[in-house]
Short mmCIF file of C-alpha atoms and ligand atoms in Angstrom, two decimals:
data_model
loop_
_atom_site.label_atom_id
_atom_site.label_comp_id
_atom_site.label_asym_id
_atom_site.label_seq_id
_atom_site.Cartn_x
_atom_site.Cartn_y
_atom_site.Cartn_z
CA MET A 1 -112.57 -182.30 79.07
CA ALA A 2 -110.17 -183.75 76.51
CA PRO A 3 -109.16 -181.28 73.79
CA SER A 4 -110.33 -181.88 70.25
CA VAL A 5 -107.39 -182.62 67.97
CA ALA A 6 -107.13 -182.32 64.20
CA ILE A 7 -104.34 -184.52 62.84
CA ILE A 8 -103.31 -183.70 59.29
CA GLY A 9 -101.87 -186.66 57.40
CA ALA A 10 -102.26 -190.41 57.93
CA GLY A 11 -98.69 -191.54 57.37
CA PHE A 12 -96.29 -192.93 59.98
CA GLY A 13 -96.50 -189.73 62.07
CA GLY A 14 -100.22 -188.97 61.96
CA LEU A 15 -101.06 -192.58 62.64
CA CYS A 16 -98.67 -192.66 65.61
CA MET A 17 -100.39 -189.58 67.05
CA ALA A 18 -103.83 -191.12 66.54
CA ILE A 19 -102.77 -194.37 68.17
CA GLN A 20 -101.28 -192.66 71.22
CA LEU A 21 -104.47 -190.63 71.67
CA GLU A 22 -106.49 -193.84 71.43
CA ARG A 23 -104.21 -195.52 73.97
CA ALA A 24 -104.69 -192.56 76.31
CA GLY A 25 -108.46 -192.84 75.94
CA ILE A 26 -108.74 -189.54 74.04
CA ARG A 27 -111.22 -190.12 71.24
CA SER A 28 -111.92 -186.48 70.37
CA TYR A 29 -109.66 -186.44 67.32
CA THR A 30 -110.01 -186.58 63.55
CA VAL A 31 -107.32 -187.50 61.04
CA PHE A 32 -107.55 -185.67 57.72
CA GLU A 33 -105.98 -187.50 54.81
CA LYS A 34 -106.06 -186.15 51.29
CA ALA A 35 -105.50 -189.53 49.62
CA ALA A 36 -107.85 -192.48 49.50
CA GLY A 37 -105.61 -194.63 51.70
CA LEU A 38 -103.28 -194.35 54.67
CA GLY A 39 -99.49 -194.74 54.66
CA GLY A 40 -98.24 -191.37 53.37
CA THR A 41 -94.92 -191.77 51.63
CA TRP A 42 -95.24 -195.55 51.87
CA ARG A 43 -98.50 -195.42 49.95
CA ASP A 44 -97.19 -193.02 47.29
CA ASN A 45 -93.75 -194.49 46.68
CA ASN A 46 -94.73 -197.83 45.20
CA TYR A 47 -92.27 -197.84 42.31
CA PRO A 48 -90.67 -201.20 41.53
CA GLY A 49 -87.99 -201.94 44.12
CA ALA A 50 -89.29 -199.41 46.67
CA GLY A 51 -88.17 -200.21 50.17
CA CYS A 52 -86.44 -198.86 53.21
CA ASP A 53 -82.74 -198.90 53.99
CA ILE A 54 -83.38 -198.83 57.73
CA PRO A 55 -83.91 -202.34 59.15
CA SER A 56 -87.50 -203.51 59.60
CA HIS A 57 -87.35 -204.02 63.36
CA LEU A 58 -86.25 -200.42 63.86
CA TYR A 59 -88.40 -198.91 61.12
CA SER A 60 -91.54 -199.65 63.12
CA TYR A 61 -93.23 -198.38 66.27
CA SER A 62 -91.56 -199.35 69.54
CA PHE A 63 -94.97 -200.15 71.01
CA GLU A 64 -96.03 -202.39 68.13
CA LYS A 65 -93.40 -204.98 67.50
CA TYR A 66 -93.94 -207.26 64.59
CA ALA A 67 -92.52 -210.73 64.49
CA SER A 68 -93.52 -211.37 60.90
CA TRP A 69 -91.08 -209.12 59.02
CA SER A 70 -89.98 -211.24 56.07
CA ARG A 71 -86.67 -209.45 55.49
CA ARG A 72 -84.00 -207.56 57.37
CA TYR A 73 -84.83 -204.46 55.30
CA PRO A 74 -88.52 -203.98 54.60
CA GLU A 75 -89.99 -203.50 51.15
CA GLN A 76 -92.75 -200.99 50.52
CA PRO A 77 -95.71 -203.44 50.43
CA GLU A 78 -94.72 -204.87 53.80
CA ILE A 79 -94.32 -201.43 55.42
CA LEU A 80 -97.73 -200.41 54.13
CA ALA A 81 -99.23 -203.68 55.43
CA TYR A 82 -97.64 -202.96 58.83
CA LEU A 83 -99.25 -199.52 58.96
CA GLU A 84 -102.63 -200.96 57.94
CA HIS A 85 -102.22 -203.56 60.69
CA CYS A 86 -101.48 -200.82 63.27
CA ALA A 87 -104.47 -198.71 62.19
CA ASP A 88 -106.76 -201.70 62.61
CA LYS A 89 -105.27 -203.05 65.81
CA TYR A 90 -105.56 -199.69 67.60
CA ASP A 91 -108.90 -198.91 65.99
CA ALA A 92 -107.71 -195.63 64.49
CA ARG A 93 -108.96 -196.22 60.95
CA ARG A 94 -112.51 -195.19 61.77
CA LYS A 95 -111.20 -191.73 62.67
CA ILE A 96 -109.48 -191.11 59.34
CA ARG A 97 -111.34 -188.94 56.85
CA PHE A 98 -109.95 -189.99 53.50
CA ASN A 99 -110.09 -187.87 50.33
CA THR A 100 -110.15 -184.81 52.53
CA GLU A 101 -107.48 -182.22 51.93
CA VAL A 102 -106.79 -179.49 54.47
CA ARG A 103 -106.61 -176.22 52.56
CA ARG A 104 -106.27 -173.81 55.49
CA ALA A 105 -105.90 -173.77 59.24
CA ALA A 106 -106.42 -170.48 61.05
CA PHE A 107 -106.13 -169.79 64.79
CA ASP A 108 -108.97 -167.48 65.81
CA ASP A 109 -107.49 -166.61 69.24
CA ALA A 110 -109.20 -169.54 70.90
CA ARG A 111 -109.38 -172.47 68.51
CA TRP A 112 -108.17 -173.66 65.15
CA GLN A 113 -110.55 -173.32 62.22
CA VAL A 114 -109.63 -176.11 59.86
CA THR A 115 -110.92 -175.81 56.28
CA THR A 116 -111.04 -178.91 54.11
CA ALA A 117 -112.18 -179.88 50.63
CA HIS A 118 -112.14 -182.90 48.36
CA PRO A 119 -108.70 -182.91 46.64
CA GLU A 120 -110.38 -182.82 43.24
CA GLY A 121 -112.36 -179.71 44.12
CA GLY A 122 -115.84 -179.00 45.35
CA GLY A 123 -117.15 -177.15 48.36
CA GLU A 124 -115.12 -176.28 51.41
CA HIS A 125 -116.02 -177.22 54.95
CA THR A 126 -114.70 -175.62 58.14
CA GLU A 127 -114.55 -177.23 61.57
CA ALA A 128 -113.08 -175.97 64.86
CA PHE A 129 -110.48 -177.86 66.92
CA ASP A 130 -108.50 -177.03 70.06
CA VAL A 131 -105.26 -178.46 68.71
CA VAL A 132 -103.74 -179.15 65.29
CA VAL A 133 -101.02 -181.73 64.77
CA ILE A 134 -99.53 -181.47 61.31
CA SER A 135 -97.84 -184.55 59.95
CA VAL A 136 -97.49 -184.12 56.21
CA GLY A 137 -93.92 -185.36 55.84
CA GLN A 138 -90.89 -183.71 54.31
CA LEU A 139 -90.96 -185.82 51.16
CA SER A 140 -94.58 -185.76 50.07
CA ARG A 141 -94.68 -183.32 47.17
CA PRO A 142 -92.80 -184.49 44.06
CA ARG A 143 -90.33 -182.08 42.57
CA PHE A 144 -90.01 -182.03 38.79
CA PRO A 145 -86.77 -180.68 37.35
CA GLY A 146 -88.31 -177.72 35.51
CA LEU A 147 -86.47 -178.47 32.26
CA PRO A 148 -87.62 -176.72 29.11
CA GLY A 149 -89.72 -178.85 26.77
CA MET A 150 -91.11 -181.29 29.36
CA ALA A 151 -94.69 -180.68 28.18
CA ASP A 152 -93.76 -181.45 24.56
CA PHE A 153 -92.42 -184.95 25.23
CA GLU A 154 -94.33 -187.39 22.99
CA GLY A 155 -93.75 -190.49 25.10
CA VAL A 156 -94.90 -191.39 28.60
CA SER A 157 -93.39 -189.64 31.60
CA TYR A 158 -94.01 -189.72 35.33
CA HIS A 159 -92.39 -189.09 38.72
CA SER A 160 -90.92 -191.92 40.78
CA ALA A 161 -93.44 -191.18 43.55
CA ARG A 162 -96.39 -191.40 41.10
CA TRP A 163 -95.45 -194.60 39.33
CA ASN A 164 -97.49 -195.48 36.25
CA HIS A 165 -98.15 -199.18 36.80
CA ASP A 166 -100.21 -199.40 33.60
CA HIS A 167 -97.19 -198.58 31.47
CA ASP A 168 -95.26 -201.74 30.59
CA LEU A 169 -91.55 -201.01 30.28
CA THR A 170 -90.74 -204.19 28.41
CA GLY A 171 -88.73 -203.36 25.31
CA ARG A 172 -88.80 -199.60 25.93
CA ARG A 173 -86.09 -196.97 25.71
CA VAL A 174 -86.24 -195.41 29.14
CA ALA A 175 -84.57 -192.31 30.55
CA VAL A 176 -84.30 -192.00 34.34
CA ILE A 177 -83.42 -188.46 35.42
CA GLY A 178 -81.81 -188.44 38.85
CA ASN A 179 -79.72 -190.96 40.79
CA GLY A 180 -80.73 -190.50 44.45
CA SER A 181 -82.10 -193.17 46.80
CA SER A 182 -85.35 -193.58 44.81
CA ALA A 183 -83.51 -193.90 41.49
CA ALA A 184 -81.04 -196.38 43.01
CA GLN A 185 -83.91 -198.65 44.02
CA LEU A 186 -85.92 -198.48 40.82
CA ILE A 187 -83.07 -198.56 38.27
CA PRO A 188 -82.20 -202.27 38.78
CA ARG A 189 -85.85 -203.23 38.15
CA VAL A 190 -86.28 -200.93 35.17
CA ALA A 191 -82.99 -202.13 33.66
CA GLU A 192 -84.24 -205.73 33.69
CA GLN A 193 -87.29 -204.80 31.62
CA ALA A 194 -86.23 -202.00 29.34
CA GLU A 195 -84.48 -202.56 26.05
CA HIS A 196 -82.25 -199.61 26.88
CA LEU A 197 -81.92 -197.36 29.91
CA ASP A 198 -80.16 -194.01 30.13
CA VAL A 199 -79.47 -192.87 33.68
CA PHE A 200 -78.97 -189.10 33.77
CA GLN A 201 -76.61 -188.31 36.60
CA ARG A 202 -75.89 -184.71 37.55
CA THR A 203 -73.92 -185.47 40.72
CA PRO A 204 -72.65 -188.91 41.81
CA ASN A 205 -73.68 -190.28 45.21
CA TRP A 206 -71.82 -192.27 47.80
CA VAL A 207 -73.16 -195.82 48.03
CA ILE A 208 -72.59 -198.48 50.68
CA PRO A 209 -73.84 -202.07 50.63
CA LYS A 210 -77.18 -203.11 52.08
CA PRO A 211 -76.71 -206.36 54.00
CA ASP A 212 -80.23 -207.56 53.28
CA ALA A 213 -81.46 -211.10 53.84
CA ALA A 214 -84.73 -212.91 54.26
CA PHE A 215 -85.76 -214.02 57.75
CA GLY A 216 -86.40 -217.75 57.45
CA PRO A 217 -89.10 -219.55 59.46
CA PRO A 218 -86.69 -220.32 62.39
CA ALA A 219 -85.74 -216.64 62.77
CA ARG A 220 -89.35 -215.53 62.62
CA LEU A 221 -90.36 -218.19 65.11
CA ALA A 222 -87.59 -217.01 67.44
CA PHE A 223 -88.76 -213.40 67.13
CA ARG A 224 -92.25 -214.57 68.01
CA LEU A 225 -91.35 -216.87 70.89
CA VAL A 226 -88.15 -215.74 72.57
CA PRO A 227 -89.01 -213.11 75.15
CA GLY A 228 -87.14 -209.85 74.65
CA LEU A 229 -85.46 -210.95 71.40
CA GLN A 230 -87.18 -208.36 69.18
CA ARG A 231 -86.47 -205.61 71.69
CA ALA A 232 -82.80 -206.59 72.00
CA TYR A 233 -82.36 -206.84 68.22
CA ARG A 234 -84.00 -203.45 67.68
CA GLU A 235 -81.87 -201.90 70.38
CA TRP A 236 -78.72 -203.36 68.87
CA ILE A 237 -79.49 -201.93 65.39
CA TYR A 238 -80.32 -198.55 66.92
CA ARG A 239 -77.14 -198.38 69.01
CA TYR A 240 -74.98 -199.56 66.11
CA ALA A 241 -76.30 -196.81 63.78
CA GLU A 242 -75.90 -194.22 66.49
CA ALA A 243 -72.37 -195.30 67.40
CA THR A 244 -70.97 -195.68 63.89
CA LEU A 245 -72.98 -193.66 61.34
CA TYR A 246 -73.72 -190.57 63.40
CA PRO A 247 -70.01 -189.84 64.10
CA ALA A 248 -69.35 -190.11 60.34
CA LEU A 249 -71.93 -187.37 59.64
CA ALA A 250 -70.44 -185.30 62.47
CA GLN A 251 -67.05 -185.68 60.74
CA GLY A 252 -65.74 -187.72 63.62
CA TRP A 253 -63.80 -190.97 63.97
CA SER A 254 -65.83 -193.03 61.46
CA ALA A 255 -65.93 -190.50 58.58
CA ASP A 256 -62.88 -191.97 56.92
CA LEU A 257 -64.13 -195.51 57.45
CA LEU A 258 -67.39 -194.62 55.71
CA ARG A 259 -65.50 -193.19 52.73
CA LYS A 260 -63.29 -196.29 52.53
CA ARG A 261 -66.28 -198.61 52.78
CA ALA A 262 -68.04 -196.77 49.95
CA LEU A 263 -64.93 -196.73 47.75
CA ARG A 264 -64.41 -200.47 48.31
CA HIS A 265 -68.05 -201.12 47.40
CA LEU A 266 -67.56 -199.14 44.18
CA ARG A 267 -64.35 -201.03 43.35
CA ASP A 268 -65.96 -204.39 44.11
CA GLN A 269 -69.02 -203.76 41.97
CA VAL A 270 -67.79 -201.60 39.09
CA PRO A 271 -64.77 -203.04 37.29
CA ASP A 272 -64.68 -200.40 34.50
CA PRO A 273 -62.38 -197.54 35.62
CA VAL A 274 -64.10 -195.01 33.34
CA LEU A 275 -67.53 -195.73 34.83
CA ARG A 276 -65.97 -195.83 38.30
CA ALA A 277 -64.56 -192.35 37.82
CA LYS A 278 -67.98 -191.07 36.76
CA LEU A 279 -69.53 -192.57 39.89
CA THR A 280 -66.98 -191.20 42.35
CA PRO A 281 -68.26 -188.18 44.27
CA ALA A 282 -66.10 -185.12 44.88
CA TYR A 283 -67.72 -184.18 48.20
CA PRO A 284 -67.56 -185.91 51.60
CA PRO A 285 -69.79 -188.94 52.26
CA GLY A 286 -72.99 -187.97 54.04
CA CYS A 287 -73.14 -184.43 52.66
CA LYS A 288 -75.97 -185.77 50.50
CA ARG A 289 -77.94 -188.77 51.74
CA VAL A 290 -75.71 -191.87 51.46
CA ILE A 291 -77.37 -194.57 49.36
CA ILE A 292 -77.51 -197.96 51.03
CA ASP A 293 -77.96 -200.47 48.23
CA SER A 294 -76.25 -203.50 46.74
CA SER A 295 -78.08 -203.72 43.40
CA PHE A 296 -77.61 -200.20 42.07
CA TYR A 297 -74.01 -200.39 40.80
CA PRO A 298 -74.44 -203.82 39.18
CA ALA A 299 -77.43 -202.42 37.26
CA LEU A 300 -75.29 -199.56 35.97
CA THR A 301 -72.76 -202.02 34.56
CA ARG A 302 -75.34 -203.84 32.40
CA PRO A 303 -74.83 -203.65 28.63
CA ASN A 304 -78.27 -202.05 28.14
CA VAL A 305 -77.58 -199.22 30.63
CA ASP A 306 -75.64 -195.99 30.06
CA VAL A 307 -74.76 -193.48 32.76
CA VAL A 308 -75.07 -190.11 31.06
CA THR A 309 -73.30 -187.21 32.70
CA ASP A 310 -73.68 -184.69 29.87
CA ARG A 311 -75.65 -181.66 30.96
CA ILE A 312 -79.35 -181.87 30.08
CA VAL A 313 -80.36 -178.94 27.88
CA ARG A 314 -84.05 -179.73 27.49
CA VAL A 315 -86.60 -182.45 27.07
CA ALA A 316 -87.31 -182.95 23.37
CA PRO A 317 -90.43 -184.60 21.84
CA LYS A 318 -88.41 -187.79 21.20
CA GLY A 319 -86.11 -187.91 24.20
CA VAL A 320 -83.67 -185.96 26.32
CA GLU A 321 -81.39 -183.46 24.68
CA THR A 322 -77.99 -182.99 26.28
CA ALA A 323 -75.14 -180.66 25.44
CA GLU A 324 -73.77 -183.58 23.35
CA GLY A 325 -76.98 -184.33 21.42
CA LEU A 326 -80.32 -186.16 21.63
CA ARG A 327 -80.69 -189.36 23.70
CA GLU A 328 -83.83 -190.99 22.38
CA ALA A 329 -86.42 -192.21 24.86
CA ASP A 330 -90.07 -193.24 24.80
CA THR A 331 -90.40 -193.14 28.59
CA ILE A 332 -89.00 -190.66 31.08
CA VAL A 333 -88.96 -191.32 34.82
CA TYR A 334 -88.34 -188.23 36.88
CA ALA A 335 -86.56 -189.53 40.01
CA THR A 336 -85.90 -185.91 40.88
CA GLY A 337 -86.92 -185.84 44.53
CA PHE A 338 -89.31 -183.72 46.53
CA ARG A 339 -90.07 -180.13 47.49
CA SER A 340 -88.54 -180.82 50.85
CA THR A 341 -87.83 -177.34 52.18
CA GLU A 342 -91.36 -176.04 51.62
CA PHE A 343 -92.65 -178.08 54.56
CA LEU A 344 -96.39 -177.45 55.04
CA ALA A 345 -97.08 -175.87 51.64
CA PRO A 346 -99.50 -175.49 49.94
CA MET A 347 -101.66 -175.33 53.11
CA GLU A 348 -102.22 -171.81 54.35
CA ILE A 349 -101.54 -171.66 58.06
CA SER A 350 -102.24 -168.53 60.05
CA GLY A 351 -101.59 -168.16 63.75
CA ARG A 352 -102.26 -165.64 66.48
CA GLY A 353 -103.26 -162.22 65.13
CA GLY A 354 -103.52 -163.66 61.61
CA ARG A 355 -99.74 -164.18 61.22
CA SER A 356 -98.91 -166.20 58.14
CA LEU A 357 -96.60 -169.16 58.67
CA GLU A 358 -95.27 -168.77 55.14
CA GLU A 359 -94.26 -165.20 55.96
CA GLN A 360 -92.72 -166.19 59.31
CA TRP A 361 -90.72 -168.89 57.56
CA LYS A 362 -89.64 -166.83 54.55
CA ASP A 363 -85.94 -167.32 55.43
CA GLY A 364 -86.39 -171.03 56.07
CA ALA A 365 -88.61 -173.19 58.27
CA GLU A 366 -87.79 -173.55 61.96
CA ALA A 367 -89.54 -174.89 65.03
CA TYR A 368 -88.64 -175.50 68.67
CA LEU A 369 -87.64 -179.18 68.87
CA GLY A 370 -88.90 -179.27 65.29
CA ILE A 371 -92.36 -179.34 66.87
CA SER A 372 -93.63 -175.90 68.03
CA VAL A 373 -93.61 -172.50 66.34
CA PRO A 374 -93.87 -169.16 68.19
CA ASN A 375 -97.16 -167.34 67.45
CA PHE A 376 -98.87 -170.59 66.49
CA PRO A 377 -100.53 -171.77 69.72
CA ASN A 378 -101.63 -175.35 70.14
CA MET A 379 -100.05 -176.26 66.81
CA PHE A 380 -97.58 -179.13 66.77
CA LEU A 381 -95.54 -180.50 63.89
CA LEU A 382 -94.40 -184.07 63.41
CA TYR A 383 -91.28 -184.58 61.23
CA GLY A 384 -91.00 -180.81 61.19
CA PRO A 385 -87.92 -178.66 60.51
CA ASN A 386 -84.54 -180.11 61.57
CA THR A 387 -85.85 -183.54 62.51
CA ASN A 388 -84.78 -185.56 59.48
CA LEU A 389 -81.93 -188.06 59.87
CA GLY A 390 -79.32 -189.44 57.54
CA HIS A 391 -78.35 -192.28 59.84
CA ASN A 392 -81.23 -193.68 61.88
CA SER A 393 -84.98 -194.29 61.94
CA ILE A 394 -87.42 -191.40 61.47
CA VAL A 395 -90.00 -193.51 63.28
CA PHE A 396 -87.91 -193.11 66.45
CA MET A 397 -88.00 -189.32 65.99
CA LEU A 398 -91.75 -189.35 65.36
CA GLU A 399 -92.35 -191.23 68.59
CA CYS A 400 -90.31 -188.64 70.50
CA GLN A 401 -92.41 -185.86 68.96
CA VAL A 402 -95.70 -187.58 69.70
CA ASP A 403 -94.61 -188.10 73.33
CA HIS A 404 -93.87 -184.38 73.59
CA VAL A 405 -97.31 -183.46 72.21
CA MET A 406 -98.96 -185.91 74.62
CA ALA A 407 -97.07 -184.27 77.50
CA CYS A 408 -98.34 -180.81 76.40
CA LEU A 409 -102.02 -181.79 76.17
CA PRO A 410 -102.89 -181.74 79.89
CA HIS A 411 -101.33 -178.29 80.23
CA LEU A 412 -103.31 -176.73 77.48
CA SER A 413 -106.49 -178.25 78.88
CA LEU A 414 -105.75 -176.33 82.08
CA ASN A 415 -104.41 -173.06 80.62
CA GLY A 416 -106.18 -172.66 77.33
CA PRO A 417 -103.97 -172.33 74.23
CA ILE A 418 -100.22 -172.38 74.86
CA GLU A 419 -97.40 -171.43 72.56
CA VAL A 420 -93.66 -171.79 72.62
CA ARG A 421 -91.80 -168.80 74.05
CA PRO A 422 -89.71 -166.78 71.57
CA GLU A 423 -86.74 -167.08 73.99
CA ALA A 424 -86.99 -170.86 73.88
CA MET A 425 -87.05 -170.70 70.08
CA ALA A 426 -84.05 -168.37 70.00
CA ALA A 427 -82.06 -170.63 72.33
CA TRP A 428 -83.00 -173.64 70.20
CA ARG A 429 -81.90 -171.85 67.03
CA GLY A 430 -78.55 -170.99 68.64
CA ARG A 431 -78.05 -174.58 69.69
CA LEU A 432 -78.89 -175.92 66.24
CA ASP A 433 -76.57 -173.42 64.54
CA ALA A 434 -73.68 -174.40 66.81
CA ALA A 435 -74.26 -178.12 66.32
CA MET A 436 -74.68 -177.67 62.57
CA GLU A 437 -71.12 -176.40 62.24
CA ARG A 438 -69.59 -179.79 62.85
CA MET A 439 -71.92 -181.63 60.49
CA VAL A 440 -70.96 -182.68 57.00
CA TRP A 441 -74.07 -181.25 55.28
CA GLY A 442 -72.90 -177.66 55.14
CA GLY A 443 -70.40 -177.32 52.35
CA GLY A 444 -69.40 -179.06 49.19
CA CYS A 445 -72.73 -180.28 47.90
CA GLN A 446 -76.32 -179.42 47.07
CA SER A 447 -79.00 -181.54 48.70
CA TRP A 448 -82.65 -181.66 49.64
CA TYR A 449 -81.55 -181.03 53.25
CA LYS A 450 -81.10 -177.31 52.67
CA THR A 451 -82.63 -174.22 51.16
CA ALA A 452 -81.35 -172.57 47.98
CA GLU A 453 -79.45 -170.17 50.26
CA GLY A 454 -77.67 -173.11 51.92
CA ARG A 455 -79.44 -173.18 55.30
CA VAL A 456 -79.96 -176.73 56.54
CA THR A 457 -83.65 -176.73 57.47
CA ASN A 458 -84.35 -180.43 57.31
CA ASN A 459 -81.79 -182.34 59.36
CA TRP A 460 -81.29 -182.92 63.06
CA PRO A 461 -77.60 -182.29 63.82
CA GLY A 462 -77.26 -184.22 67.08
CA PRO A 463 -77.36 -187.82 68.19
CA THR A 464 -80.92 -189.14 68.41
CA THR A 465 -80.26 -190.10 72.05
CA LEU A 466 -80.00 -186.35 72.76
CA TYR A 467 -83.22 -185.64 70.85
CA ARG A 468 -84.94 -188.29 72.96
CA ARG A 469 -83.70 -186.62 76.15
CA LEU A 470 -84.75 -183.14 75.04
CA THR A 471 -88.23 -184.18 73.96
CA ALA A 472 -88.75 -186.25 77.11
CA ARG A 473 -88.24 -183.22 79.39
CA PRO A 474 -91.36 -181.71 80.93
CA PRO A 475 -92.33 -179.27 78.19
CA ILE A 476 -93.77 -176.47 80.26
CA PRO A 477 -90.79 -174.12 80.86
CA ALA A 478 -90.59 -173.57 77.09
CA TYR A 479 -94.25 -172.59 76.73
CA ARG A 480 -96.51 -169.71 77.77
CA PRO A 481 -100.22 -169.02 77.57
CA ALA A 482 -100.96 -167.83 74.04
CA GLY A 483 -100.26 -164.15 73.57
CA SER A 484 -99.02 -163.44 77.11
CA SER A 485 -95.61 -161.82 77.22
CA SER A 486 -94.45 -163.44 80.42
CA GLY A 487 -97.20 -165.29 82.23
CA PRO A 488 -96.22 -168.73 83.37
CA VAL A 489 -98.11 -171.77 82.30
CA ARG A 490 -99.86 -173.36 85.24
CA THR A 491 -98.63 -176.89 85.63
CA VAL A 492 -100.60 -180.00 86.08
CA ASP A 493 -99.92 -182.24 89.05
CA PRO A 494 -98.28 -185.42 87.88
P1 LIG B 501 -83.19 -186.91 45.84
O1 LIG B 501 -82.29 -187.61 46.76
O2 LIG B 501 -83.50 -185.50 46.10
O3 LIG B 501 -82.59 -187.08 44.40
C1 LIG B 501 -83.03 -186.34 43.31
C2 LIG B 501 -82.15 -186.64 42.12
O4 LIG B 501 -82.62 -185.91 41.01
C3 LIG B 501 -80.70 -186.23 42.33
O5 LIG B 501 -79.88 -187.18 41.74
C4 LIG B 501 -80.63 -184.89 41.61
O6 LIG B 501 -79.36 -184.53 41.15
C5 LIG B 501 -81.54 -185.18 40.44
N1 LIG B 501 -82.06 -183.95 39.83
C6 LIG B 501 -82.92 -183.06 40.37
N2 LIG B 501 -83.15 -182.05 39.51
C7 LIG B 501 -82.41 -182.32 38.40
C8 LIG B 501 -82.19 -181.65 37.17
N3 LIG B 501 -82.81 -180.50 36.90
N4 LIG B 501 -81.36 -182.21 36.27
C9 LIG B 501 -80.75 -183.37 36.54
N5 LIG B 501 -80.90 -184.07 37.70
C10 LIG B 501 -81.72 -183.53 38.60
O7 LIG B 501 -84.61 -187.66 45.73
P2 LIG B 501 -84.97 -189.20 45.99
O8 LIG B 501 -84.03 -190.11 45.31
O9 LIG B 501 -86.41 -189.34 45.69
O10 LIG B 501 -84.72 -189.38 47.53
C11 LIG B 501 -85.19 -188.44 48.48
C12 LIG B 501 -85.02 -188.99 49.86
O11 LIG B 501 -86.05 -189.94 50.11
C13 LIG B 501 -83.75 -189.77 50.12
O12 LIG B 501 -82.63 -188.97 50.32
C14 LIG B 501 -84.13 -190.56 51.33
O13 LIG B 501 -84.03 -189.81 52.50
C15 LIG B 501 -85.59 -190.87 51.03
N6 LIG B 501 -85.65 -192.20 50.45
C16 LIG B 501 -85.32 -193.19 51.29
C17 LIG B 501 -85.30 -194.47 50.84
C18 LIG B 501 -84.92 -195.51 51.82
O14 LIG B 501 -84.47 -196.54 51.46
N7 LIG B 501 -85.07 -195.26 53.13
C19 LIG B 501 -85.60 -194.75 49.52
C20 LIG B 501 -85.94 -193.71 48.66
C21 LIG B 501 -85.96 -192.43 49.14
P3 LIG B 501 -78.34 -183.72 42.09
O15 LIG B 501 -77.85 -184.73 43.10
O16 LIG B 501 -77.31 -183.22 41.20
O17 LIG B 501 -79.14 -182.62 42.74
#
């Protein structure tokens, strides 16, 4: 009998899992989604200018090609429409329970007891499943900067991932705190509307151009009609990113080229040497996520925009107070990122023998292949620890993870609950640590890729071709029946 599967989250990952179960004829699954709609980060991040800096044909499922992309780089509404299209085409929408937040998941030595409630409160409900697949993203919980005085601000304030579309910015004095990828996309749009915009920059970022363009009717027709064209185009983008950007992050042959490209972009777009100096980072490109955007710098050069690098002391009722004085504002946008290293929080997850995942991860989250955690049988993570990328498509990684989970399912049907062996986890940790040494993320900068102690818990340090190979291997040698110290997992005939 097919196992029952609880999928937590209906973003790119959860939906991919649901679709692959549907395609395999396994209908015994439920997707729990705390919001009223699907799409995850692409539902939440609907600020003006929101889009993706990975090309459309690669930022999509390999099994669901889409000839209608209107641009080389997709904007948020089109990505969300793509996900809606996929949910409908594969008939997964009927399995999504919206407005249902998972509060707890506890393994009771046979099954997972999943406790849910309406996000706004009300009674809890518990249901048992054989398997849980957790796909809640790394960038789903907004992080506010924790500055003193935020609650006393007399104007309107909100986070970039919770955009207030009812608040018209025309003629306003706006403060944007933060200058990461989200800020870079929204600043050009805000600058066009606001009377004045202060951009509060704590650390400059490296920026390279985004060679965006619309696909005209002939290109779209060709994608629709020419056999293999979409596949070949996707493959070319994938290989190009892997061959050029990955070596830059691994401090290889293209690192210097990336730096030169970014410096040239800065020179080309920012004529003022004082502003240019403010915008020049003092750490190697890639240490923090490189911004891929062609409109950000021009927005910063507008007469109604100031880049403020003075240290913020507090938020005052009438604006933002820096070490140099008050910068008045009637609107504050916190483009201050996400609580990325907390992974599955605030859900309480307990595994075999009541072990708390929070406790097991107190020194930083880790999972075998970023997917499986010792002591947590039949629990699989999508976009888990050390699976984020700075150079290629997360959707590719998600598909690898879903394939691995699908390969595990027949084995757990035969054996009962299975869990990853501690030795496999230890070997994985050793491999990650060794690979991490050559990557650029370690020193010289703070970023959402790592914990406060400096451990990189979010990024995958290898080429994605290697991740594909590792996740495509038969999974069984790494697993054991839940709780057994040595017993082998019986294998299923192919
Ligand atoms: P982020 O990269 O974490 O940036 C947060 C910004 O807020 C940084 O500039 C940070 O400064 C600043 N900040 C945080 N606390 C502050 C404080 N107390 N005082 C002053 N400044 C403070 O967040 P994000 O821009 O939302 O992007 C997160 C990730 O989402 C990206 O790296 C990317 O992976 C993804 N994303 C992707 C796209 C895309 O096109 N694919 C678009 C948007 C987002 P410091 O740098 O000094 O810490």
